[in-house]
Amino acid sequence: VPAKYAIIFIAVQYNVTYTTDDNSEQFNFYDYGPKDIATIFFYMLVAINLHAVIQEYVLDKINRRLHLSKTKHSKFNESGQLAFFYSFSFIWGASILNAVKFMMNPASLWKDYPHSRMLFQVKFFYICQIAYWLHALPELYFQKIRKEDIPRQLCYICLYIAHISGAYILNLQHLGLILMIPHYLVELIFHASRLFYFSDENKQKGFTIWALLFVMVRLLTLTLSVLTFGFGLARVENPGFSIADGNFNVLPVRIGCLGAVCLTQAWMMWKFINFQLKKWREHVKNQIPKKKVTNTKNKRTKKEPNRG
């Protein structure tokens, strides 16, 4: 009896089948709708269970061997969970991009908009992404995150939810995929580098690679966003606003999307610059005592008589 209700939570909904003129071949695509909320809720519960499995059987065992402090312990768990997620999402998203060939033609970002018909793998990818970032909200309580870390984590979780859901609802799935994959690669390098740093503080080369790629991805994101919202969508043949058709190609929406992307990238760059300045200041402070020690040693050697 409950099978017809359970399928709403498990299976991807809103299947649309197209056939060619001679009915020799069928094409399956997917729309989005209110039933997606139930599917997202189910996979959010799946993400909570996977989170607990990774924490108990992988991260906790490593933590016992490293004997980290409470602060490092919390950051290690955060980076460990995110490293698993970013690596999985990057591989999955890159395989989708390779299959659909979005990157081969940049005009596909706005050509034939609205892209209201999605392939199964594209829709399922977005559902899993939204579900994962929604699951991160109750995990703040389950993982007993420190109060001083909650605002920072809550900020980037909400930004992920807003941007990914916005790309999904506004039928900007192509642009969202292309921007997500390099961003996830950069975040994967950062959290993997932080995990290596906790195991051995001398391993810091990964942060240099991350810093270079971080700036490049910010420029790529701004370039593609300006190209899509400022030029591409403004010149398509079917501008207008229609919820039924999934067409949101009007000036206020384009300005809002471009403004959200630009403000987010500017905020990320500001945080990045402050982070680099903080590290530079710490490096300078650590170098000053070393210089004093070497200078005193040199003075002592000069004062000693030559016994030779």
Coordinates of C-alpha atoms in Angstrom, one line a residue:
V1 CA 0.0 0.0 0.0
P2 CA 2.7 2.6 0.9
A3 CA 4.8 1.8 -2.2
K4 CA 3.3 4.6 -4.3
Y5 CA 4.1 7.1 -1.6
A6 CA 7.6 5.6 -0.9
I7 CA 8.6 5.9 -4.6
I8 CA 8.2 9.7 -4.3
F9 CA 11.0 9.8 -1.8
I10 CA 13.4 7.3 -3.5
A11 CA 13.0 7.7 -7.2
V12 CA 13.6 10.9 -9.3
Q13 CA 10.3 12.4 -10.3
Y14 CA 8.9 14.3 -13.3
N15 CA 10.0 12.0 -16.1
V16 CA 9.3 13.3 -19.6
T17 CA 9.7 11.0 -22.6
Y18 CA 10.2 12.3 -26.1
T19 CA 10.1 10.3 -29.3
T20 CA 11.4 11.0 -32.7
D21 CA 9.2 11.5 -35.7
D22 CA 9.4 7.9 -36.8
N23 CA 9.0 6.7 -33.1
S24 CA 12.2 4.7 -33.5
E25 CA 14.0 6.2 -30.6
Q26 CA 12.9 7.6 -27.2
F27 CA 14.7 10.2 -25.1
N28 CA 14.1 10.5 -21.3
F29 CA 14.4 13.9 -19.6
Y30 CA 13.3 15.3 -16.3
D31 CA 11.7 18.4 -15.0
Y32 CA 11.6 19.7 -11.5
G33 CA 8.6 20.2 -9.2
P34 CA 7.3 20.1 -5.6
K35 CA 7.8 16.4 -5.3
D36 CA 11.5 17.0 -5.4
I37 CA 11.3 18.2 -1.8
A38 CA 10.4 14.6 -0.7
T39 CA 13.3 13.2 -2.7
I40 CA 15.8 15.7 -1.3
F41 CA 14.5 14.9 2.2
F42 CA 15.2 11.2 1.7
Y43 CA 18.7 11.7 0.4
M44 CA 19.4 14.1 3.2
L45 CA 18.7 11.3 5.6
V46 CA 21.0 9.1 3.6
A47 CA 23.7 11.7 3.8
I48 CA 23.3 11.9 7.6
N49 CA 23.9 8.1 7.8
L50 CA 26.9 8.2 5.5
H51 CA 28.3 11.1 7.6
A52 CA 28.1 9.0 10.7
V53 CA 29.7 6.0 9.1
I54 CA 32.7 8.0 7.8
Q55 CA 33.1 9.7 11.2
E56 CA 33.0 6.5 13.2
Y57 CA 34.9 4.1 11.0
V58 CA 37.5 6.4 9.4
L59 CA 38.0 9.8 11.1
D60 CA 37.7 8.7 14.7
K61 CA 40.2 5.9 14.2
I62 CA 42.7 8.4 12.7
N63 CA 42.1 10.9 15.4
R64 CA 43.0 8.4 18.1
R65 CA 46.4 7.8 16.5
L66 CA 47.2 11.5 16.0
H67 CA 46.2 12.7 19.5
L68 CA 45.0 16.1 18.3
S69 CA 43.9 18.9 20.5
K70 CA 40.2 19.8 20.7
T71 CA 40.6 22.7 18.2
K72 CA 42.5 20.6 15.7
H73 CA 40.2 17.6 16.3
S74 CA 37.2 19.7 15.2
K75 CA 38.9 21.0 12.1
F76 CA 40.2 17.6 11.2
N77 CA 36.7 16.1 11.3
E78 CA 35.4 19.0 9.2
S79 CA 38.1 18.7 6.6
G80 CA 37.8 14.9 6.6
Q81 CA 34.1 15.0 5.9
L82 CA 34.4 17.7 3.2
A83 CA 37.4 16.0 1.5
F84 CA 35.2 12.8 1.0
F85 CA 32.3 14.9 -0.3
Y86 CA 34.4 17.1 -2.6
S87 CA 36.3 14.2 -4.1
F88 CA 33.1 12.2 -4.8
S89 CA 31.3 15.3 -6.2
F90 CA 34.3 16.3 -8.4
I91 CA 34.6 12.9 -10.0
W92 CA 30.9 12.6 -10.5
G93 CA 30.5 16.1 -11.9
A94 CA 33.5 15.8 -14.1
S95 CA 32.1 12.6 -15.6
I96 CA 28.8 14.4 -16.3
L97 CA 30.6 17.2 -18.0
N98 CA 32.6 14.8 -20.1
A99 CA 29.4 13.0 -21.1
V100 CA 27.3 16.0 -22.1
K101 CA 30.2 18.0 -23.5
F102 CA 29.2 21.3 -21.9
M103 CA 32.7 22.7 -22.0
M104 CA 33.2 22.1 -25.7
N105 CA 30.8 24.9 -26.5
P106 CA 30.5 27.9 -24.1
A107 CA 27.4 29.0 -26.0
S108 CA 25.5 26.0 -24.5
L109 CA 25.4 28.0 -21.3
W110 CA 22.7 30.3 -22.7
K111 CA 21.7 28.7 -26.1
D112 CA 18.2 27.2 -26.1
Y113 CA 17.5 28.6 -22.7
P114 CA 15.5 27.7 -20.6
H115 CA 17.2 24.3 -20.0
S116 CA 14.1 22.9 -18.3
R117 CA 14.7 19.4 -19.6
M118 CA 17.5 17.6 -17.6
L119 CA 19.2 14.3 -18.1
F120 CA 18.8 11.9 -15.2
Q121 CA 22.4 12.2 -14.1
V122 CA 22.2 16.0 -14.1
K123 CA 19.0 16.1 -12.0
F124 CA 20.1 13.4 -9.6
F125 CA 23.4 15.3 -9.1
Y126 CA 21.6 18.4 -8.1
I127 CA 19.3 16.6 -5.8
C128 CA 22.2 15.0 -4.0
Q129 CA 24.1 18.3 -3.8
I130 CA 21.1 20.1 -2.2
A131 CA 20.5 17.1 0.1
Y132 CA 24.1 17.1 1.3
W133 CA 24.3 20.7 2.2
L134 CA 20.9 20.6 3.9
H135 CA 22.1 17.6 6.0
A136 CA 25.0 19.8 7.1
L137 CA 22.6 22.0 9.1
P138 CA 21.5 19.3 11.6
E139 CA 25.1 18.0 11.7
L140 CA 26.1 21.2 13.4
Y141 CA 24.1 19.8 16.4
F142 CA 24.9 16.1 16.0
Q143 CA 28.7 16.7 15.7
K144 CA 28.6 19.1 18.7
I145 CA 30.4 21.9 16.8
R146 CA 32.0 24.5 19.0
K147 CA 29.9 27.7 19.3
E148 CA 32.7 29.9 17.8
D149 CA 32.8 27.7 14.7
I150 CA 29.0 27.6 14.0
P151 CA 28.7 31.1 12.4
R152 CA 31.5 30.3 9.9
Q153 CA 30.2 26.9 8.9
L154 CA 26.6 28.2 8.8
C155 CA 27.6 30.9 6.5
Y156 CA 29.2 28.8 3.8
I157 CA 26.5 26.1 4.1
C158 CA 23.8 28.6 3.4
L159 CA 25.8 30.0 0.5
Y160 CA 26.0 26.6 -1.0
I161 CA 22.3 25.9 -0.6
A162 CA 21.3 29.3 -2.0
H163 CA 23.6 29.1 -5.1
I164 CA 23.0 25.4 -6.0
S165 CA 19.2 25.7 -5.4
G166 CA 19.1 28.9 -7.4
A167 CA 20.9 27.3 -10.4
Y168 CA 18.5 24.3 -10.2
I169 CA 15.3 26.4 -9.9
L170 CA 16.2 29.0 -12.5
N171 CA 17.2 26.3 -15.1
L172 CA 20.9 27.3 -15.0
Q173 CA 22.0 23.8 -14.5
H174 CA 24.7 24.0 -17.2
L175 CA 26.3 27.0 -15.7
G176 CA 26.0 25.7 -12.2
L177 CA 27.8 22.4 -13.2
I178 CA 30.7 24.2 -14.9
L179 CA 31.2 26.5 -12.0
M180 CA 30.8 23.8 -9.3
I181 CA 33.4 21.3 -10.6
P182 CA 36.6 23.6 -10.5
H183 CA 35.4 25.1 -7.2
Y184 CA 35.1 21.6 -5.7
L185 CA 38.6 20.7 -7.0
V186 CA 40.1 23.7 -5.2
E187 CA 38.2 23.0 -2.0
L188 CA 39.3 19.4 -2.2
I189 CA 43.0 20.5 -2.4
F190 CA 42.6 22.8 0.5
H191 CA 41.0 20.3 2.9
A192 CA 43.3 17.5 1.8
S193 CA 46.3 19.8 2.5
R194 CA 44.9 20.6 5.9
L195 CA 44.6 16.9 6.7
F196 CA 48.2 16.4 5.7
Y197 CA 49.2 19.4 7.8
F198 CA 47.5 18.0 10.9
S199 CA 49.5 14.7 10.5
D200 CA 52.8 16.6 9.8
E201 CA 53.1 20.4 10.1
N202 CA 56.0 20.5 7.7
K203 CA 53.7 19.4 4.8
Q204 CA 52.5 22.8 3.6
K205 CA 53.1 22.6 -0.2
G206 CA 49.5 21.8 -0.9
F207 CA 48.4 25.2 0.4
T208 CA 50.6 26.9 -2.2
I209 CA 48.9 25.0 -5.0
W210 CA 45.5 25.8 -3.4
A211 CA 46.3 29.5 -3.3
L212 CA 47.2 29.6 -7.0
L213 CA 44.1 27.6 -8.1
F214 CA 41.8 29.6 -5.8
V215 CA 42.5 32.9 -7.5
M216 CA 42.3 31.3 -11.0
V217 CA 38.9 29.7 -10.2
R218 CA 37.6 33.0 -8.9
L219 CA 38.5 34.7 -12.2
L220 CA 37.0 31.8 -14.2
T221 CA 33.7 32.1 -12.2
L222 CA 33.5 35.8 -12.7
T223 CA 34.3 35.6 -16.4
L224 CA 31.7 32.9 -17.2
S225 CA 29.1 34.6 -15.1
V226 CA 29.5 38.0 -16.8
L227 CA 29.6 36.2 -20.2
T228 CA 26.4 34.3 -19.4
F229 CA 24.3 36.9 -17.6
G230 CA 25.7 40.0 -19.2
F231 CA 25.9 39.0 -22.9
G232 CA 24.6 35.5 -23.6
L233 CA 21.2 35.4 -22.0
A234 CA 20.6 39.1 -22.9
R235 CA 20.8 38.2 -26.6
V236 CA 18.8 35.0 -26.8
E237 CA 15.6 34.9 -28.9
N238 CA 13.1 34.2 -26.2
P239 CA 13.6 36.6 -23.3
G240 CA 10.7 36.8 -20.8
F241 CA 9.4 35.6 -17.5
S242 CA 7.2 32.4 -17.4
I243 CA 7.1 30.1 -14.4
A244 CA 5.2 27.5 -16.4
D245 CA 7.9 27.3 -19.1
G246 CA 10.7 27.7 -16.6
N247 CA 11.9 30.9 -18.3
F248 CA 13.4 33.5 -16.0
N249 CA 15.4 35.4 -18.5
V250 CA 14.5 38.9 -17.5
L251 CA 16.8 41.8 -16.5
P252 CA 16.1 41.9 -12.7
V253 CA 16.8 38.1 -12.5
R254 CA 19.9 38.4 -14.5
I255 CA 21.2 41.3 -12.4
G256 CA 20.3 39.5 -9.2
C257 CA 22.1 36.3 -10.2
L258 CA 25.2 38.2 -11.4
G259 CA 25.2 40.4 -8.3
A260 CA 25.0 37.3 -6.1
V261 CA 27.9 35.6 -7.8
C262 CA 30.1 38.7 -7.8
L263 CA 29.4 39.5 -4.2
T264 CA 30.2 36.0 -3.2
Q265 CA 33.4 35.9 -5.1
A266 CA 34.4 39.3 -3.7
W267 CA 33.7 38.0 -0.2
M268 CA 35.7 34.8 -0.8
M269 CA 38.7 36.9 -2.1
W270 CA 38.5 39.2 0.9
K271 CA 38.6 36.2 3.3
F272 CA 41.4 34.7 1.2
I273 CA 43.5 37.9 1.4
N274 CA 43.0 38.2 5.1
F275 CA 43.9 34.5 5.6
Q276 CA 47.2 35.0 3.6
L277 CA 48.0 38.2 5.5
K278 CA 47.5 36.4 8.8
K279 CA 49.8 33.6 7.8
W280 CA 52.4 36.1 6.6
R281 CA 52.3 38.0 9.9
E282 CA 52.7 34.7 11.8
H283 CA 55.6 33.8 9.7
V284 CA 57.3 37.1 10.3
K285 CA 56.8 36.8 14.1
N286 CA 58.3 33.4 14.1
Q287 CA 61.3 34.6 12.1
I288 CA 62.2 37.5 14.5
P289 CA 63.1 35.2 17.5
K290 CA 65.2 33.0 15.2
K291 CA 67.1 36.0 13.9
K292 CA 67.8 37.2 17.5
V293 CA 69.1 33.8 18.5
T294 CA 71.4 33.7 15.5
N295 CA 72.7 37.2 16.1
T296 CA 73.5 36.5 19.8
K297 CA 75.3 33.3 18.8
N298 CA 77.4 35.3 16.3
K299 CA 78.3 37.9 18.9
R300 CA 79.4 35.2 21.3
T301 CA 81.7 33.6 18.8
K302 CA 83.3 37.0 18.0
K303 CA 84.0 37.7 21.7
E304 CA 85.6 34.3 22.3
P305 CA 89.5 34.5 21.9
N306 CA 91.2 32.6 19.2
R307 CA 92.8 29.6 20.9
G308 CA 94.3 28.3 17.8

